Coordinates of C-alpha atoms and ligand atoms in Angstrom, one line a residue:
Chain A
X1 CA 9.9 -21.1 246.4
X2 CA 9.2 -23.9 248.8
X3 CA 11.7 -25.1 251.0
X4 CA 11.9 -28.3 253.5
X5 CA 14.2 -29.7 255.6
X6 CA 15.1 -33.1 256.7
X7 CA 17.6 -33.5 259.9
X8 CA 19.8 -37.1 259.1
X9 CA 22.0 -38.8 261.7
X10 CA 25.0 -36.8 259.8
X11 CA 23.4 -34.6 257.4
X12 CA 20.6 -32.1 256.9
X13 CA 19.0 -32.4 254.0
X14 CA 17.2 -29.0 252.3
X15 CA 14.8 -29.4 249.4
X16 CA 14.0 -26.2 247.6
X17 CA 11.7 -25.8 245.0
X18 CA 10.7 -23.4 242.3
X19 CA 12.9 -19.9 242.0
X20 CA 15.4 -18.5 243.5
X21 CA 15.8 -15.2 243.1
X22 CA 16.1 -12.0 245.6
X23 CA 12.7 -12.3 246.9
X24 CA 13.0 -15.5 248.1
X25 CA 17.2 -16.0 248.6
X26 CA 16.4 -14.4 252.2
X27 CA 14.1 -17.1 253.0
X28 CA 16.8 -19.8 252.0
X29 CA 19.1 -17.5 254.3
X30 CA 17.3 -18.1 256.8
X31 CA 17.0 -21.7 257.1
X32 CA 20.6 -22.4 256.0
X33 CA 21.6 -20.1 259.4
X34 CA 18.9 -21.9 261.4
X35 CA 21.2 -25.1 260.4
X36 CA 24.3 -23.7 261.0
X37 CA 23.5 -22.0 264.3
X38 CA 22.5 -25.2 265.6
X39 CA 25.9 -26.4 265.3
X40 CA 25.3 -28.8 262.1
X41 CA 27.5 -27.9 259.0
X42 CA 27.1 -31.2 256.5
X43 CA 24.2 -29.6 255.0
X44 CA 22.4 -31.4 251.1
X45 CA 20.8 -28.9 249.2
X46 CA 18.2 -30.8 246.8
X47 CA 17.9 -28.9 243.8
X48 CA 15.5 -31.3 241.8
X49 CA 12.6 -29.1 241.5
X50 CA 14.5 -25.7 241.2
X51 CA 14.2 -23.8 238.3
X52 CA 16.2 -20.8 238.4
X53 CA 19.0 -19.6 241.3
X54 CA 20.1 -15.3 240.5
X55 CA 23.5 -14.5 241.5
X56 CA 21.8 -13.6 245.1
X57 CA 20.7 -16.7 245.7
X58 CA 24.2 -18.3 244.8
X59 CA 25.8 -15.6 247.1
X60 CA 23.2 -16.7 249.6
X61 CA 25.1 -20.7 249.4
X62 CA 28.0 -19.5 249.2
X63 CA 27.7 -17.5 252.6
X64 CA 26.6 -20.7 253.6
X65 CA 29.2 -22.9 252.3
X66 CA 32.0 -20.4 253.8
X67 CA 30.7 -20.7 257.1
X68 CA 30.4 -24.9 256.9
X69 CA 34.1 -25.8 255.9
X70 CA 35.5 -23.5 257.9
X71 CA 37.6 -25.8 260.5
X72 CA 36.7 -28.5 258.3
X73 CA 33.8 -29.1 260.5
X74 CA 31.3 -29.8 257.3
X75 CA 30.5 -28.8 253.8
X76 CA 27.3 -27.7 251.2
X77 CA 26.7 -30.2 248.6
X78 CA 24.3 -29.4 245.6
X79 CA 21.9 -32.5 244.1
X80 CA 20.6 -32.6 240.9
X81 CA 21.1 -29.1 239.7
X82 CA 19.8 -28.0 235.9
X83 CA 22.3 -28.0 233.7
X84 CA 21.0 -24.2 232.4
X85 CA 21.4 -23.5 236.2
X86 CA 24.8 -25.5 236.6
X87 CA 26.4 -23.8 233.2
X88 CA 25.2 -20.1 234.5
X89 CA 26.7 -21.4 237.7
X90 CA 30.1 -22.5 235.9
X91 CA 30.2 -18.9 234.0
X92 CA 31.3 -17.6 237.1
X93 CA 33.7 -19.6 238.2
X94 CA 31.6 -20.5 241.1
X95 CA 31.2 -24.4 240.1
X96 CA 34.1 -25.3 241.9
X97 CA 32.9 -24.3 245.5
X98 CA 30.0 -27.5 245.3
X99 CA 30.2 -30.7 244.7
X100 CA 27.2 -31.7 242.8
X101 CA 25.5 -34.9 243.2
X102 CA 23.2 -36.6 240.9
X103 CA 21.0 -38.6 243.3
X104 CA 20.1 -37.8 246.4
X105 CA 21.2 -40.7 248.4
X106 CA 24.5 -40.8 247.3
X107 CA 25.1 -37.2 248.7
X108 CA 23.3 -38.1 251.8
X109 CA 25.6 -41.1 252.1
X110 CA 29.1 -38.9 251.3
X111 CA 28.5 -37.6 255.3
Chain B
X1 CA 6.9 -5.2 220.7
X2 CA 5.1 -5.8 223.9
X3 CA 5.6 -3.4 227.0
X4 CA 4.9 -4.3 230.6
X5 CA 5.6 -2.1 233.6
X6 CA 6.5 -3.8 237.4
X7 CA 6.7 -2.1 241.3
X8 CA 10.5 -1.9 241.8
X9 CA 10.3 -4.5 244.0
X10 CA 11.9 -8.0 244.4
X11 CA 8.5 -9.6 244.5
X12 CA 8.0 -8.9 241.0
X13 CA 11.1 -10.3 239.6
X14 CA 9.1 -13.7 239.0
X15 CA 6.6 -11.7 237.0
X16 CA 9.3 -10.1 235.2
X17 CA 10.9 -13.7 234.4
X18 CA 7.4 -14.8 233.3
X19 CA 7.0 -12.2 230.9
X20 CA 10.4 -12.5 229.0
X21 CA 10.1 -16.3 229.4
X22 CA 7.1 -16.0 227.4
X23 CA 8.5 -13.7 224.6
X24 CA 12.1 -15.7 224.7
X25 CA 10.0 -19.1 223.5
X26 CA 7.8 -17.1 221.2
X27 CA 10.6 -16.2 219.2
X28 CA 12.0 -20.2 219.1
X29 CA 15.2 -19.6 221.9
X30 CA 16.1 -22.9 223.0
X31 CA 15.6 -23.4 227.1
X32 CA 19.1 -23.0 227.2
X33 CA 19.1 -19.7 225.4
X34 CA 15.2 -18.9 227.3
X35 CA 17.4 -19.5 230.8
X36 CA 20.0 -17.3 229.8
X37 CA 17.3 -14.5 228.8
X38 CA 15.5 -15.2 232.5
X39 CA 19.1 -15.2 234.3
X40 CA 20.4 -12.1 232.4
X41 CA 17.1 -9.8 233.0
X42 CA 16.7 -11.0 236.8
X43 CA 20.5 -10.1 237.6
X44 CA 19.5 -6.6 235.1
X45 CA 16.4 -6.0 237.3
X46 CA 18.0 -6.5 240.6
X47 CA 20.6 -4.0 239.6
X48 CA 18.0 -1.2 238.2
X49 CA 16.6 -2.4 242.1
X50 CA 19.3 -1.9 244.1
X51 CA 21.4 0.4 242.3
X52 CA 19.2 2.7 240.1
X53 CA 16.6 3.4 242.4
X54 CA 19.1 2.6 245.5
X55 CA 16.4 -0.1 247.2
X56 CA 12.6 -1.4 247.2
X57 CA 9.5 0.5 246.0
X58 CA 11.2 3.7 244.7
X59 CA 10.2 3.2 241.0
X60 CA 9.1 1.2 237.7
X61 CA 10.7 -1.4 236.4
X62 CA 9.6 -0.7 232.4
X63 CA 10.4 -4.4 230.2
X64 CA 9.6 -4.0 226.5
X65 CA 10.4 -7.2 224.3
X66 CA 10.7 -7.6 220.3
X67 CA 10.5 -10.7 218.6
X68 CA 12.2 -10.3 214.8
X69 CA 13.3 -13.2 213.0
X70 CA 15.6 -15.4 215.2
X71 CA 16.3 -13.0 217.9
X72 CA 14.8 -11.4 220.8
X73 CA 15.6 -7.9 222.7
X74 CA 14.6 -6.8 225.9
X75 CA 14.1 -3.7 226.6
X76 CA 14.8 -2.3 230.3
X77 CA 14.3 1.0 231.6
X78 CA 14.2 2.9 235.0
X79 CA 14.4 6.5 236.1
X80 CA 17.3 6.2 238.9
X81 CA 21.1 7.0 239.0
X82 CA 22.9 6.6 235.7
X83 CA 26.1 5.1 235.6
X84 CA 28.9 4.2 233.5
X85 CA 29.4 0.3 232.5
X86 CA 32.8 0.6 231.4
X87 CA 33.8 1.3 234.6
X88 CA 32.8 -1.4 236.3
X89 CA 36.0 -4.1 236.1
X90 CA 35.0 -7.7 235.5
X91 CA 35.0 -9.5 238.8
X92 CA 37.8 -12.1 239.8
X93 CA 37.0 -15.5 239.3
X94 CA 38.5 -18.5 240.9
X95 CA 38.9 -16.8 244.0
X96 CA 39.4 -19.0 246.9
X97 CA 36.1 -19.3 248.5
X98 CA 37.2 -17.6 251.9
X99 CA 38.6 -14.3 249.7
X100 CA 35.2 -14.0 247.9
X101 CA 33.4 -11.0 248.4
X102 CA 29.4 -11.4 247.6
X103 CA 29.3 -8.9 245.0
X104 CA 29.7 -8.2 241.3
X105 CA 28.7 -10.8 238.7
X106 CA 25.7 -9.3 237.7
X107 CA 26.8 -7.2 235.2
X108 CA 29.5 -10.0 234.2
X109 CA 26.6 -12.9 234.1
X110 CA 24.7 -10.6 231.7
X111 CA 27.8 -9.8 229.4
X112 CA 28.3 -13.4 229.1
X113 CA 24.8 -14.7 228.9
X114 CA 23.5 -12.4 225.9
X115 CA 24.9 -11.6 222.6
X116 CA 24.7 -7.6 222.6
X117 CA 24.1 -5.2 225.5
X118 CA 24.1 -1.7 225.4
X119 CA 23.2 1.0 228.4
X120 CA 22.5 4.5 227.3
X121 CA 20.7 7.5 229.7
X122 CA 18.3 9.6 227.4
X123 CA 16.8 12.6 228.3
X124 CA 13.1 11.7 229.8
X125 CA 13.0 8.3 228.9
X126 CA 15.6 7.5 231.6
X127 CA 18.4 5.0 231.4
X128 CA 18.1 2.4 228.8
X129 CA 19.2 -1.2 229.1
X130 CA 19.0 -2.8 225.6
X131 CA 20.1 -6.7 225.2
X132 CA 19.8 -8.8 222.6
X133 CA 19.6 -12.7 222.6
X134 CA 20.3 -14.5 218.9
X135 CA 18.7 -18.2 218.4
X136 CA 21.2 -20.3 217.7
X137 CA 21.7 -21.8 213.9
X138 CA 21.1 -25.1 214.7
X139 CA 18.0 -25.3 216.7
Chain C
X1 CA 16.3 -62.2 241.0
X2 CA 18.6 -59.3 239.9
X3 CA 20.9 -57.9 243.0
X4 CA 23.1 -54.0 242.6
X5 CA 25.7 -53.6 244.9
X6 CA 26.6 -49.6 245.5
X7 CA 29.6 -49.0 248.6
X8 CA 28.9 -45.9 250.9
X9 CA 31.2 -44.2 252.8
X10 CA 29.4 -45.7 255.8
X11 CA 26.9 -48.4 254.2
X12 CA 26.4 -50.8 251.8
X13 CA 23.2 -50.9 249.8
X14 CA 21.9 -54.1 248.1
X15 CA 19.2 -53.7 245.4
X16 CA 17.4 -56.8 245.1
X17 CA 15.2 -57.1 242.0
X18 CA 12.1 -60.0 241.2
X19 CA 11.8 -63.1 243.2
X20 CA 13.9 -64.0 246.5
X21 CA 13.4 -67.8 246.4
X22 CA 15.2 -71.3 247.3
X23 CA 16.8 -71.0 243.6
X24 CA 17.8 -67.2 244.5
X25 CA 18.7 -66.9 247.7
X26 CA 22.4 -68.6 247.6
X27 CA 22.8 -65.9 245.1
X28 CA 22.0 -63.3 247.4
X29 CA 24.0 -64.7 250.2
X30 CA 26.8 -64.5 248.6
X31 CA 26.2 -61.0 248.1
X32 CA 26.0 -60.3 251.8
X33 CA 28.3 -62.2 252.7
X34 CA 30.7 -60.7 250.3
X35 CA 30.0 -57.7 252.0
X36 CA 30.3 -58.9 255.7
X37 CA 33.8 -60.4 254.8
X38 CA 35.0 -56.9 253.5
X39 CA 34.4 -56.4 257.1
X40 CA 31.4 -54.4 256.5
X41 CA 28.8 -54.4 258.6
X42 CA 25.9 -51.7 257.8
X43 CA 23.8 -53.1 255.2
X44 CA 20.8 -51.5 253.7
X45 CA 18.2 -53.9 251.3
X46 CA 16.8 -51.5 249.2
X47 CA 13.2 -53.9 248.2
X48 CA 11.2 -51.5 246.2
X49 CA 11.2 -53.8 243.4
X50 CA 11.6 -57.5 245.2
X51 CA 8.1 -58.9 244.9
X52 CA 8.4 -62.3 246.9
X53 CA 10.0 -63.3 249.3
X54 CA 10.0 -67.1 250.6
X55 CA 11.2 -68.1 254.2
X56 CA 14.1 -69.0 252.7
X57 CA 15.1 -65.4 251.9
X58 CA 14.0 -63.9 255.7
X59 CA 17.1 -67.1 256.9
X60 CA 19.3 -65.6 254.0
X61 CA 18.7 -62.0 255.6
X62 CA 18.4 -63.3 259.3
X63 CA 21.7 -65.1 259.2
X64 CA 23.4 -61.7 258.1
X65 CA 21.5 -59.9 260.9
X66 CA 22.8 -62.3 262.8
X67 CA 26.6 -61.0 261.8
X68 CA 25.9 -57.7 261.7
X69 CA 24.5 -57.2 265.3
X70 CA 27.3 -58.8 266.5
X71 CA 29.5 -56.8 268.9
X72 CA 27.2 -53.9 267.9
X73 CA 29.0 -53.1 264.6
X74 CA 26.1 -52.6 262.3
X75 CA 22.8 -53.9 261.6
X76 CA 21.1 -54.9 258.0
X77 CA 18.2 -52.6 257.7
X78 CA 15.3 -52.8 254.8
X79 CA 13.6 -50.1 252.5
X80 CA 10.2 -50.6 251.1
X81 CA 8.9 -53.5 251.5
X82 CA 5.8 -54.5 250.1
X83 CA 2.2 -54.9 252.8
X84 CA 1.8 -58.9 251.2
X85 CA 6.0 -59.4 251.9
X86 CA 5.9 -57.3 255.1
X87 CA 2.3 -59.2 256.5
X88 CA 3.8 -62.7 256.0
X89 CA 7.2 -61.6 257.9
X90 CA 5.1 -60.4 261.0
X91 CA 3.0 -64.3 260.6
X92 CA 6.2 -65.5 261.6
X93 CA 7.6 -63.0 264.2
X94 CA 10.5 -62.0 262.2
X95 CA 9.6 -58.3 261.8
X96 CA 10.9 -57.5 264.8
X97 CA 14.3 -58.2 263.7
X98 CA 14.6 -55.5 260.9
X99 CA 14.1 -52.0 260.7
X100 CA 12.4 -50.8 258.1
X101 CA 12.2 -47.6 256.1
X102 CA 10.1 -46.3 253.4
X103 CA 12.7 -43.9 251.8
X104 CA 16.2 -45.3 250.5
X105 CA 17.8 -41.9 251.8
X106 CA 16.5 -42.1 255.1
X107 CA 18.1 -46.0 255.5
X108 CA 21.1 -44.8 254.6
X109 CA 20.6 -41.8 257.0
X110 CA 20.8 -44.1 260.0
X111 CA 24.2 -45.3 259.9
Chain D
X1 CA -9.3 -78.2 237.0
X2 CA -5.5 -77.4 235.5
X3 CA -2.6 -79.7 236.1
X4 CA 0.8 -79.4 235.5
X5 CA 4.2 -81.0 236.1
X6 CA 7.6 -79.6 237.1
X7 CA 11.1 -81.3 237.9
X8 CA 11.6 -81.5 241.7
X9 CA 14.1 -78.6 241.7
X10 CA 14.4 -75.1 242.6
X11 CA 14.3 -73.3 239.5
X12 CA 11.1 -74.6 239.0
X13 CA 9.6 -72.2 241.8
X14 CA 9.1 -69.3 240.0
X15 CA 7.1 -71.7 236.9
X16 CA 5.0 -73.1 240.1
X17 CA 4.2 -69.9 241.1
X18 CA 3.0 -68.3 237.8
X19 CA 1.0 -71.2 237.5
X20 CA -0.5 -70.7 240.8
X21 CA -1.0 -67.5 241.0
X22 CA -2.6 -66.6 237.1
X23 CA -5.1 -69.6 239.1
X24 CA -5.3 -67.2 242.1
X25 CA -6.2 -64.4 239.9
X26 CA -8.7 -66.2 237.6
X27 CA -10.4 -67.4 241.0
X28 CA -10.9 -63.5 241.9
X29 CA -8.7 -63.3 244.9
X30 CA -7.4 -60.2 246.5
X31 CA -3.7 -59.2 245.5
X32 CA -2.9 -60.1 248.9
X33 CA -4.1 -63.7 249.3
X34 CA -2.7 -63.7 245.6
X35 CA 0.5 -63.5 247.5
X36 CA -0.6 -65.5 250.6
X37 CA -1.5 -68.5 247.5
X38 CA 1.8 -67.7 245.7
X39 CA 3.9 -68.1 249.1
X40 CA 2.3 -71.2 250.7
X41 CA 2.4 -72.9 247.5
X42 CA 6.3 -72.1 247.2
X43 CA 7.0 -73.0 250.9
X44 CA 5.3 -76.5 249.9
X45 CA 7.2 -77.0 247.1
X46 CA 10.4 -76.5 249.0
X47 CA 9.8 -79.1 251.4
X48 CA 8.7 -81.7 248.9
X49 CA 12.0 -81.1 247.7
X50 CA 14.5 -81.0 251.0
X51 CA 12.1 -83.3 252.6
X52 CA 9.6 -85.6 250.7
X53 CA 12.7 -86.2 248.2
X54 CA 15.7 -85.1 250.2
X55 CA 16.8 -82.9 247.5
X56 CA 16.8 -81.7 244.0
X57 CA 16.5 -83.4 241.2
X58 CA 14.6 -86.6 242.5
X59 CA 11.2 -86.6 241.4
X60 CA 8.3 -84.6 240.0
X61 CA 5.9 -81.8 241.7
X62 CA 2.3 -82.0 240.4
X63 CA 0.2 -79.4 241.0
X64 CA -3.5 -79.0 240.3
X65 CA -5.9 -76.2 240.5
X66 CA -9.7 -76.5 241.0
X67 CA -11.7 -72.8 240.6
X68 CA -15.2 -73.0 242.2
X69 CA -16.9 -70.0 243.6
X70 CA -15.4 -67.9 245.3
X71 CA -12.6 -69.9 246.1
X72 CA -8.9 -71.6 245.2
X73 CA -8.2 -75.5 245.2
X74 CA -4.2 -76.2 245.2
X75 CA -3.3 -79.5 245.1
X76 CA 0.4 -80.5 245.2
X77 CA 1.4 -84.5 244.9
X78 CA 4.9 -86.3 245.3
X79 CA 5.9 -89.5 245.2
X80 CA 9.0 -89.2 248.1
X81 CA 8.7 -89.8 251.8
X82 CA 5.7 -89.2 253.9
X83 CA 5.3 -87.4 257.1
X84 CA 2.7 -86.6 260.1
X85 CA 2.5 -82.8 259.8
X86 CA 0.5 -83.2 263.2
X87 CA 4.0 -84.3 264.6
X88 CA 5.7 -81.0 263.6
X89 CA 5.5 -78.6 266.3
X90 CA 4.6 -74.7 265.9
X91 CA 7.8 -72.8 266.1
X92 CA 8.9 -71.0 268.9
X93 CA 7.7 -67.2 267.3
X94 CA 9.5 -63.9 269.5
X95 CA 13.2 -65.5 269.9
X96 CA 15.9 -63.6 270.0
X97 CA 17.5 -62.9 266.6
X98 CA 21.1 -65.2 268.6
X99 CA 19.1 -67.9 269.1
X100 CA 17.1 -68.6 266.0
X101 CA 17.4 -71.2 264.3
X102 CA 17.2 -71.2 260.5
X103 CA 14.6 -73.4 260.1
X104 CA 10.5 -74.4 260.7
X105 CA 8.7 -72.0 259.6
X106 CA 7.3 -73.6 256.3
X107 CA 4.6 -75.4 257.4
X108 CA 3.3 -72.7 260.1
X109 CA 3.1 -70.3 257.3
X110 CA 1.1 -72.5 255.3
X111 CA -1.3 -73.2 257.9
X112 CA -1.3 -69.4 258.7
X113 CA -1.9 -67.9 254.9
X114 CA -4.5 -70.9 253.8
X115 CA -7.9 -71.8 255.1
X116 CA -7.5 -75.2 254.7
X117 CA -4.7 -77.9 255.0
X118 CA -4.9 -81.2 254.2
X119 CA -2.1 -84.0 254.4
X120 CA -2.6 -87.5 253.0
X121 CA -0.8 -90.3 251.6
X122 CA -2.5 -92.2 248.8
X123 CA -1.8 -95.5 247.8
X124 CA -0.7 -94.9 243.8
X125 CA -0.9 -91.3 244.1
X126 CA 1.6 -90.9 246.7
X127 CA 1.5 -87.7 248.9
X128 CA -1.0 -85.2 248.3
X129 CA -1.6 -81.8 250.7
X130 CA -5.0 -80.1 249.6
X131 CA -5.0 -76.7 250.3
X132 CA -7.8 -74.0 250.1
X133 CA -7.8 -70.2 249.9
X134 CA -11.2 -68.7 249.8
X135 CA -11.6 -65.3 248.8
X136 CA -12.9 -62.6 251.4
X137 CA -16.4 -61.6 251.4
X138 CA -15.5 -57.9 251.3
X139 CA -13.4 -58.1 247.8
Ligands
LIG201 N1 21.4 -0.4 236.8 C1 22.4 0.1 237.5 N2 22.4 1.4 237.9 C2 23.4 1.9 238.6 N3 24.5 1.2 238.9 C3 24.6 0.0 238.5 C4 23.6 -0.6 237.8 N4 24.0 -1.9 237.5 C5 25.2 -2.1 238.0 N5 25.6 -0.9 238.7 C6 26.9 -0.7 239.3 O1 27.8 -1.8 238.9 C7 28.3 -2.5 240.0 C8 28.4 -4.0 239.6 O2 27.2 -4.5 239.4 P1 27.0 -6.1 239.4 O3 28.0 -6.7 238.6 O4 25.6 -6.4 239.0 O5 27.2 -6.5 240.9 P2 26.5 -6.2 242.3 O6 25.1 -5.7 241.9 O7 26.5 -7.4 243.0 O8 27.3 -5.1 242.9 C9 27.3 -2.3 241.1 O9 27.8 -2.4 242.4 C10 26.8 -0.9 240.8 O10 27.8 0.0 241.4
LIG202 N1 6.5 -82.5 252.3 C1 7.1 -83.0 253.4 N2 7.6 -84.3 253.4 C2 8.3 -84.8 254.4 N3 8.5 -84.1 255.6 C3 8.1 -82.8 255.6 C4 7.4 -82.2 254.6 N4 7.1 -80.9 254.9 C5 7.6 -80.7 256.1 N5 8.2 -81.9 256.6 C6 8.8 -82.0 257.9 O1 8.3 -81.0 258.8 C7 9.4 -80.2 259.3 C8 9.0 -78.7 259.4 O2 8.8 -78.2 258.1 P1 8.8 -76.7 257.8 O3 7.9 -76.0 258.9 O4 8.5 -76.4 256.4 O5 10.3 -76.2 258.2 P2 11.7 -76.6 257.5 O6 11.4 -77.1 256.1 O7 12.4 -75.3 257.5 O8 12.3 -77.6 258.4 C9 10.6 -80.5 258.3 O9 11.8 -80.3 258.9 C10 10.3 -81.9 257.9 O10 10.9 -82.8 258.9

């Protein structure tokens, strides 16, 4: 898994690529709380290139997302996401804690 | 069949996928079917990984895989704790996201993702995790 | 000349497509201007796929610059424009009067 | 040498240009004084339009191009009113965006993207601007 991050006017944007899984989920940790404990919580996770996301690594967004729209001070928004990733995602009734975006800009642009 | 044997550690859970990835298109799974086979052994793995052997590096994880006509089984086995399936309850979904506790779909995910499972502990071949994965009529 | 008009919570976007021309520009005025009416001032000219661009089209653009600025309430920014388009815009000076980005999400970013 | 004609509006632009420009590219320019040709060829056209004819619709724009090596010929004619381009002032480049006016950059930018430029009226032939792009050593 590669991750990079872009810091927007409003947003931050995270691109992850390849798996992830619970080897690499604590890596994603950590650069979601390095968003978060600088005090930015509109955070765009770009989802384009990844190709599998375990239960950890939802729990690991999730975590995330709790933190972010608490006070309503922001929110996690998926882009892109597989729809073998997005229908494992649904099984669990977790769908409904991310919007999903289809294009990068327009999630960017929803801050 | 075809046998492989991985560390119990996280960093070989993308071997692991690569392996059953492998056998799942072999035996004609669509990807839908080939993620559900990579989802549904991960979440077994990390269980045998954190539950089984109670954390990193204290054992094998052993993945056998059969391809026979239209379906593939995957074969996982471990020599930690046993335990009893049926009594883990199915999580609570549509919980609001404050109430959610980071725990518990694993087991769930798999039920849901493959068409049979079955968990049995047999003396010196440890516990057994058996799953099966049927191609679909129309692919 | 093809224009797409896309409304952001914070931005407008205008895609212009082919030739901007003396027979195309009124056309694309009355795209902006549609916009700047609406009261919307923050444009972003996406021109990955405009390939010419006569001085008539820098006036079009210039004269909705022009509104925008105004009383600092937004600004008409451009995305990928091509060397040849961008070279002849700096022959006359008037590069200096448009930012200009080489990533759509990053335009829409800034406001 | 290839001639053609078009009506002395705008929609002809884009037919001038592909004229011009296949021209540019048989002559073996570089994409960008492809685009340098293709602009200062529409800028002319434009004011043969506003200017020679005050407006669409009132007479024809010829246009010839001359290959020889290693560099482009464009020759644009109309019959409306003459002018002394030596009369037209450079524009004031580096104004503030408030105090722009929308106007004057035509024949600058000619003069800018071509090597040469050449303005005369011809008894018969009426006004005819000769301009020249050679192609770069280097391409
Ligand atoms: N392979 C295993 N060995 C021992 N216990 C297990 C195993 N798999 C699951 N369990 C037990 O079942 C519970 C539920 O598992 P699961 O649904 O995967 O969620 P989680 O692993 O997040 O707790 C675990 O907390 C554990 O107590
Ligand atoms: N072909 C032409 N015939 C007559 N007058 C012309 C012609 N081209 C240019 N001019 C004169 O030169 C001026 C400057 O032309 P130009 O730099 O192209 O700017 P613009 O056309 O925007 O005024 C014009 O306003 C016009 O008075």
């Amino acid at each position: 898994m590669e991750i990079s991050l872009t810091e927007y006017k409003r947003c931050d944007v995270v691109t992850v690529n390849g798996r992830v899984d619970s080897s690499t989920a604590p890596k994603l940790e950590e650069a979601l709380n390095s968003i978060v404990e600088a005090g930015r919580y509109k955070i765009v996770i770009d989802m384009t290139n990844t190709n599998f996301v375990s239960s950890k690594g939802w729990w690991t967004l999730i975590e995330t997302q709790k933190k972010c729209k608490r006070y309503r001070r922001g929110e996690v928004v998926l882009v892109n996401v597989l729809p073998e990733i997005r229908s494992s995602l649904d099984m669990v009734g977790m769908g409904s804690y991310f919007q999903i975006y289809n294009d990068l800009t327009a999630a960017v642009a929803s801050f | 069949m075809k046998t492989s044997s991985f560390p119990g550690r996280y960093d070989s859970l993308a071997k692991v996928s690569e392996f059953v990835v492998e056998a799942a298109r072999d035996a004609g799974l669509s990807s839908e079917e080939v993620y559900a086979v990579e989802l549904a052994v991960d979440e077994a793995c990390c269980n045998i990984i954190d539950h089984a052997y109670g954390g990193e590096g204290k054992g094998e994880l052993n993945c056998s895989v059969i391809i026979d006509d239209g379906k593939l089984t995957v074969i996982l086995s471990d020599h930690g704790k046993s335990f009893d399936p049926r009594s883990i309850p199915d999580p609570k979904l549509k919980v609001p996201i404050e109430k959610l506790k980071p725990r518990g779909v694993g087991l769930y995910l798999m039920r849901k993702l493959m068409d049979e499972i079955k968990y049995e502990t047999i003396p010196h071949r440890g516990n057994v995790l058996t799953m099966v994965k049927r191609k679909h009529e129309d692919t």
